[in-house]
């Protein structure tokens, strides 16, 4: 998007992709349920092409794809803001020098843009690795049901069901603590590797 010359189109796409971030998660999950219901919009398309409509969220095999696609739709725009901010800090003289050397738009992206924003990319990667086991459990709780527990359950939702529903507080606390310890270990490891090989780290 940063390389497009039509700024009106760029701003329109950015606005559309940012909107889902500001919509309530409950509303987002309600839309997902409506779209994937037996009579929903997606099943209408499936039926049009000769498929058999079904309630997709009741199918364990479809839960993960639905979750991942909807999560990308919901977070891609907001997640790009930090990278767009990093792009504004790239020295324009570097692009001019690359153009003088005969580099096209693609080579400028590879040899100027990416190296300049790589510290930001590395920092964001370290932060994400440190949080890799903390999937957005609120969304999963709003979407899943007993039919999809096997494929939809993550550590956070398992802790929630064991602790608050089954009232097994000690066991759920132990699971939650183990999750935090693993996340901390991943964060330290990712930071160490990044500092050793790229000279970029959180601490």
PDB file of N, CA, C and O in Angstrom, residues 130-172:
ATOM      1  N   UNK A 130       6.648 -13.712  22.292  1.00  0.00           N
ATOM      2  CA  UNK A 130       6.419 -13.743  23.733  1.00  0.00           C
ATOM      3  C   UNK A 130       4.954 -13.880  24.104  1.00  0.00           C
ATOM      4  O   UNK A 130       4.631 -14.153  25.263  1.00  0.00           O
ATOM      5  N   UNK A 131       4.078 -13.695  23.136  1.00  0.00           N
ATOM      6  CA  UNK A 131       2.645 -13.765  23.400  1.00  0.00           C
ATOM      7  C   UNK A 131       1.973 -14.847  22.554  1.00  0.00           C
ATOM      8  O   UNK A 131       0.752 -14.843  22.391  1.00  0.00           O
ATOM      9  N   UNK A 132       2.786 -15.766  22.038  1.00  0.00           N
ATOM     10  CA  UNK A 132       2.291 -16.714  21.032  1.00  0.00           C
ATOM     11  C   UNK A 132       1.248 -17.684  21.595  1.00  0.00           C
ATOM     12  O   UNK A 132       0.358 -18.139  20.865  1.00  0.00           O
ATOM     13  N   UNK A 133       1.310 -17.995  22.874  1.00  0.00           N
ATOM     14  CA  UNK A 133       0.364 -18.943  23.461  1.00  0.00           C
ATOM     15  C   UNK A 133      -0.914 -18.271  23.965  1.00  0.00           C
ATOM     16  O   UNK A 133      -1.846 -18.957  24.375  1.00  0.00           O
ATOM     17  N   UNK A 134      -0.922 -16.946  23.942  1.00  0.00           N
ATOM     18  CA  UNK A 134      -2.107 -16.228  24.421  1.00  0.00           C
ATOM     19  C   UNK A 134      -2.992 -15.830  23.245  1.00  0.00           C
ATOM     20  O   UNK A 134      -3.074 -14.663  22.868  1.00  0.00           O
ATOM     21  N   UNK A 135      -3.641 -16.819  22.654  1.00  0.00           N
ATOM     22  CA  UNK A 135      -4.562 -16.554  21.556  1.00  0.00           C
ATOM     23  C   UNK A 135      -5.769 -15.812  22.124  1.00  0.00           C
ATOM     24  O   UNK A 135      -6.125 -15.979  23.289  1.00  0.00           O
ATOM     25  N   UNK A 136      -6.409 -14.987  21.270  1.00  0.00           N
ATOM     26  CA  UNK A 136      -7.568 -14.229  21.734  1.00  0.00           C
ATOM     27  C   UNK A 136      -8.706 -15.124  22.177  1.00  0.00           C
ATOM     28  O   UNK A 136      -9.573 -15.493  21.396  1.00  0.00           O
ATOM     29  N   UNK A 137      -8.703 -15.479  23.464  1.00  0.00           N
ATOM     30  CA  UNK A 137      -9.671 -16.435  23.966  1.00  0.00           C
ATOM     31  C   UNK A 137     -11.095 -15.890  23.987  1.00  0.00           C
ATOM     32  O   UNK A 137     -12.056 -16.640  23.915  1.00  0.00           O
ATOM     33  N   UNK A 138     -11.251 -14.550  24.087  1.00  0.00           N
ATOM     34  CA  UNK A 138     -12.599 -13.986  24.123  1.00  0.00           C
ATOM     35  C   UNK A 138     -13.370 -14.348  22.859  1.00  0.00           C
ATOM     36  O   UNK A 138     -14.543 -14.727  22.912  1.00  0.00           O
ATOM     37  N   UNK A 139     -12.686 -14.241  21.728  1.00  0.00           N
ATOM     38  CA  UNK A 139     -13.329 -14.529  20.456  1.00  0.00           C
ATOM     39  C   UNK A 139     -13.680 -16.007  20.345  1.00  0.00           C
ATOM     40  O   UNK A 139     -14.752 -16.375  19.843  1.00  0.00           O
ATOM     41  N   UNK A 140     -12.773 -16.865  20.814  1.00  0.00           N
ATOM     42  CA  UNK A 140     -13.030 -18.306  20.754  1.00  0.00           C
ATOM     43  C   UNK A 140     -14.221 -18.669  21.640  1.00  0.00           C
ATOM     44  O   UNK A 140     -15.093 -19.445  21.236  1.00  0.00           O
ATOM     45  N   UNK A 141     -14.284 -18.094  22.833  1.00  0.00           N
ATOM     46  CA  UNK A 141     -15.406 -18.373  23.737  1.00  0.00           C
ATOM     47  C   UNK A 141     -16.729 -17.956  23.107  1.00  0.00           C
ATOM     48  O   UNK A 141     -17.753 -18.636  23.250  1.00  0.00           O
ATOM     49  N   UNK A 142     -16.709 -16.843  22.365  1.00  0.00           N
ATOM     50  CA  UNK A 142     -17.928 -16.362  21.734  1.00  0.00           C
ATOM     51  C   UNK A 142     -18.335 -17.197  20.529  1.00  0.00           C
ATOM     52  O   UNK A 142     -19.510 -17.194  20.143  1.00  0.00           O
ATOM     53  N   UNK A 143     -17.389 -17.915  19.932  1.00  0.00           N
ATOM     54  CA  UNK A 143     -17.683 -18.650  18.703  1.00  0.00           C
ATOM     55  C   UNK A 143     -17.840 -20.155  18.888  1.00  0.00           C
ATOM     56  O   UNK A 143     -18.596 -20.793  18.155  1.00  0.00           O
ATOM     57  N   UNK A 144     -17.125 -20.746  19.854  1.00  0.00           N
ATOM     58  CA  UNK A 144     -17.124 -22.203  19.891  1.00  0.00           C
ATOM     59  C   UNK A 144     -18.302 -22.762  20.675  1.00  0.00           C
ATOM     60  O   UNK A 144     -19.079 -22.041  21.308  1.00  0.00           O
ATOM     61  N   UNK A 145     -18.450 -24.084  20.605  1.00  0.00           N
ATOM     62  CA  UNK A 145     -19.502 -24.807  21.301  1.00  0.00           C
ATOM     63  C   UNK A 145     -18.986 -26.215  21.564  1.00  0.00           C
ATOM     64  O   UNK A 145     -17.904 -26.586  21.079  1.00  0.00           O
ATOM     65  N   UNK A 146     -19.700 -27.025  22.343  1.00  0.00           N
ATOM     66  CA  UNK A 146     -19.197 -28.377  22.669  1.00  0.00           C
ATOM     67  C   UNK A 146     -18.823 -29.223  21.459  1.00  0.00           C
ATOM     68  O   UNK A 146     -17.961 -30.104  21.559  1.00  0.00           O
ATOM     69  N   UNK A 147     -19.427 -28.956  20.300  1.00  0.00           N
ATOM     70  CA  UNK A 147     -19.112 -29.743  19.106  1.00  0.00           C
ATOM     71  C   UNK A 147     -17.709 -29.457  18.587  1.00  0.00           C
ATOM     72  O   UNK A 147     -17.108 -30.299  17.909  1.00  0.00           O
ATOM     73  N   UNK A 148     -17.180 -28.279  18.898  1.00  0.00           N
ATOM     74  CA  UNK A 148     -15.874 -27.889  18.356  1.00  0.00           C
ATOM     75  C   UNK A 148     -14.802 -27.733  19.428  1.00  0.00           C
ATOM     76  O   UNK A 148     -13.732 -27.192  19.162  1.00  0.00           O
ATOM     77  N   UNK A 149     -15.074 -28.186  20.652  1.00  0.00           N
ATOM     78  CA  UNK A 149     -14.069 -28.070  21.714  1.00  0.00           C
ATOM     79  C   UNK A 149     -12.734 -28.701  21.312  1.00  0.00           C
ATOM     80  O   UNK A 149     -11.666 -28.176  21.599  1.00  0.00           O
ATOM     81  N   UNK A 150     -12.791 -29.836  20.655  1.00  0.00           N
ATOM     82  CA  UNK A 150     -11.572 -30.590  20.343  1.00  0.00           C
ATOM     83  C   UNK A 150     -10.623 -29.794  19.452  1.00  0.00           C
ATOM     84  O   UNK A 150      -9.408 -29.846  19.618  1.00  0.00           O
ATOM     85  N   UNK A 151     -11.167 -29.045  18.496  1.00  0.00           N
ATOM     86  CA  UNK A 151     -10.310 -28.300  17.580  1.00  0.00           C
ATOM     87  C   UNK A 151     -10.207 -26.825  17.931  1.00  0.00           C
ATOM     88  O   UNK A 151      -9.272 -26.153  17.513  1.00  0.00           O
ATOM     89  N   UNK A 152     -11.162 -26.302  18.717  1.00  0.00           N
ATOM     90  CA  UNK A 152     -11.188 -24.868  19.001  1.00  0.00           C
ATOM     91  C   UNK A 152     -10.522 -24.506  20.317  1.00  0.00           C
ATOM     92  O   UNK A 152     -10.130 -23.350  20.512  1.00  0.00           O
ATOM     93  N   UNK A 153     -10.410 -25.449  21.223  1.00  0.00           N
ATOM     94  CA  UNK A 153      -9.877 -25.139  22.549  1.00  0.00           C
ATOM     95  C   UNK A 153      -8.427 -24.687  22.494  1.00  0.00           C
ATOM     96  O   UNK A 153      -7.601 -25.271  21.785  1.00  0.00           O
ATOM     97  N   UNK A 154      -8.107 -23.624  23.221  1.00  0.00           N
ATOM     98  CA  UNK A 154      -6.728 -23.190  23.425  1.00  0.00           C
ATOM     99  C   UNK A 154      -6.488 -23.159  24.939  1.00  0.00           C
ATOM    100  O   UNK A 154      -7.410 -23.393  25.719  1.00  0.00           O
ATOM    101  N   UNK A 155      -5.265 -22.865  25.339  1.00  0.00           N
ATOM    102  CA  UNK A 155      -4.931 -22.917  26.765  1.00  0.00           C
ATOM    103  C   UNK A 155      -5.820 -21.982  27.574  1.00  0.00           C
ATOM    104  O   UNK A 155      -6.320 -22.351  28.639  1.00  0.00           O
ATOM    105  N   UNK A 156      -6.039 -20.769  27.076  1.00  0.00           N
ATOM    106  CA  UNK A 156      -6.820 -19.784  27.829  1.00  0.00           C
ATOM    107  C   UNK A 156      -8.265 -20.237  28.022  1.00  0.00           C
ATOM    108  O   UNK A 156      -8.830 -20.069  29.110  1.00  0.00           O
ATOM    109  N   UNK A 157      -8.879 -20.791  26.971  1.00  0.00           N
ATOM    110  CA  UNK A 157     -10.266 -21.239  27.099  1.00  0.00           C
ATOM    111  C   UNK A 157     -10.356 -22.476  27.982  1.00  0.00           C
ATOM    112  O   UNK A 157     -11.326 -22.665  28.717  1.00  0.00           O
ATOM    113  N   UNK A 158      -9.317 -23.310  27.919  1.00  0.00           N
ATOM    114  CA  UNK A 158      -9.282 -24.502  28.784  1.00  0.00           C
ATOM    115  C   UNK A 158      -9.185 -24.086  30.253  1.00  0.00           C
ATOM    116  O   UNK A 158      -9.885 -24.639  31.125  1.00  0.00           O
ATOM    117  N   UNK A 159      -8.338 -23.100  30.541  1.00  0.00           N
ATOM    118  CA  UNK A 159      -8.212 -22.587  31.910  1.00  0.00           C
ATOM    119  C   UNK A 159      -9.543 -21.995  32.368  1.00  0.00           C
ATOM    120  O   UNK A 159      -9.972 -22.194  33.512  1.00  0.00           O
ATOM    121  N   UNK A 160     -10.203 -21.270  31.480  1.00  0.00           N
ATOM    122  CA  UNK A 160     -11.497 -20.659  31.809  1.00  0.00           C
ATOM    123  C   UNK A 160     -12.531 -21.731  32.166  1.00  0.00           C
ATOM    124  O   UNK A 160     -13.224 -21.621  33.187  1.00  0.00           O
ATOM    125  N   UNK A 161     -12.613 -22.772  31.358  1.00  0.00           N
ATOM    126  CA  UNK A 161     -13.623 -23.820  31.615  1.00  0.00           C
ATOM    127  C   UNK A 161     -13.299 -24.615  32.873  1.00  0.00           C
ATOM    128  O   UNK A 161     -14.178 -24.931  33.671  1.00  0.00           O
ATOM    129  N   UNK A 162     -12.002 -24.929  33.053  1.00  0.00           N
ATOM    130  CA  UNK A 162     -11.623 -25.712  34.227  1.00  0.00           C
ATOM    131  C   UNK A 162     -11.753 -24.895  35.517  1.00  0.00           C
ATOM    132  O   UNK A 162     -12.193 -25.410  36.549  1.00  0.00           O
ATOM    133  N   UNK A 163     -11.370 -23.614  35.459  1.00  0.00           N
ATOM    134  CA  UNK A 163     -11.375 -22.801  36.664  1.00  0.00           C
ATOM    135  C   UNK A 163     -12.737 -22.259  37.047  1.00  0.00           C
ATOM    136  O   UNK A 163     -13.171 -22.405  38.191  1.00  0.00           O
ATOM    137  N   UNK A 164     -13.434 -21.632  36.083  1.00  0.00           N
ATOM    138  CA  UNK A 164     -14.681 -20.949  36.410  1.00  0.00           C
ATOM    139  C   UNK A 164     -15.917 -21.827  36.252  1.00  0.00           C
ATOM    140  O   UNK A 164     -16.880 -21.671  37.002  1.00  0.00           O
ATOM    141  N   UNK A 165     -15.891 -22.729  35.302  1.00  0.00           N
ATOM    142  CA  UNK A 165     -17.067 -23.579  35.086  1.00  0.00           C
ATOM    143  C   UNK A 165     -16.997 -24.845  35.932  1.00  0.00           C
ATOM    144  O   UNK A 165     -17.929 -25.188  36.657  1.00  0.00           O
ATOM    145  N   UNK A 166     -15.849 -25.548  35.869  1.00  0.00           N
ATOM    146  CA  UNK A 166     -15.688 -26.781  36.667  1.00  0.00           C
ATOM    147  C   UNK A 166     -15.180 -26.508  38.079  1.00  0.00           C
ATOM    148  O   UNK A 166     -15.085 -27.433  38.895  1.00  0.00           O
ATOM    149  N   UNK A 167     -14.815 -25.258  38.367  1.00  0.00           N
ATOM    150  CA  UNK A 167     -14.374 -24.814  39.689  1.00  0.00           C
ATOM    151  C   UNK A 167     -13.160 -25.600  40.214  1.00  0.00           C
ATOM    152  O   UNK A 167     -13.022 -25.813  41.411  1.00  0.00           O
ATOM    153  N   UNK A 168     -12.284 -25.978  39.297  1.00  0.00           N
ATOM    154  CA  UNK A 168     -11.031 -26.631  39.688  1.00  0.00           C
ATOM    155  C   UNK A 168      -9.945 -25.554  39.683  1.00  0.00           C
ATOM    156  O   UNK A 168      -9.130 -25.462  38.772  1.00  0.00           O
ATOM    157  N   UNK A 169      -9.928 -24.748  40.726  1.00  0.00           N
ATOM    158  CA  UNK A 169      -9.102 -23.548  40.736  1.00  0.00           C
ATOM    159  C   UNK A 169      -7.606 -23.843  40.774  1.00  0.00           C
ATOM    160  O   UNK A 169      -6.815 -23.174  40.107  1.00  0.00           O
ATOM    161  N   UNK A 170      -7.210 -24.825  41.553  1.00  0.00           N
ATOM    162  CA  UNK A 170      -5.774 -25.111  41.685  1.00  0.00           C
ATOM    163  C   UNK A 170      -5.192 -25.608  40.365  1.00  0.00           C
ATOM    164  O   UNK A 170      -4.108 -25.189  39.953  1.00  0.00           O
ATOM    165  N   UNK A 171      -5.922 -26.498  39.690  1.00  0.00           N
ATOM    166  CA  UNK A 171      -5.429 -27.049  38.429  1.00  0.00           C
ATOM    167  C   UNK A 171      -5.365 -25.969  37.352  1.00  0.00           C
ATOM    168  O   UNK A 171      -4.371 -25.856  36.613  1.00  0.00           O
ATOM    169  N   UNK A 172      -6.420 -25.155  37.262  1.00  0.00           N
ATOM    170  CA  UNK A 172      -6.444 -24.106  36.241  1.00  0.00           C
ATOM    171  C   UNK A 172      -5.352 -23.060  36.507  1.00  0.00           C
ATOM    172  O   UNK A 172      -4.751 -22.528  35.568  1.00  0.00           O
TER     173      UNK A 172
END
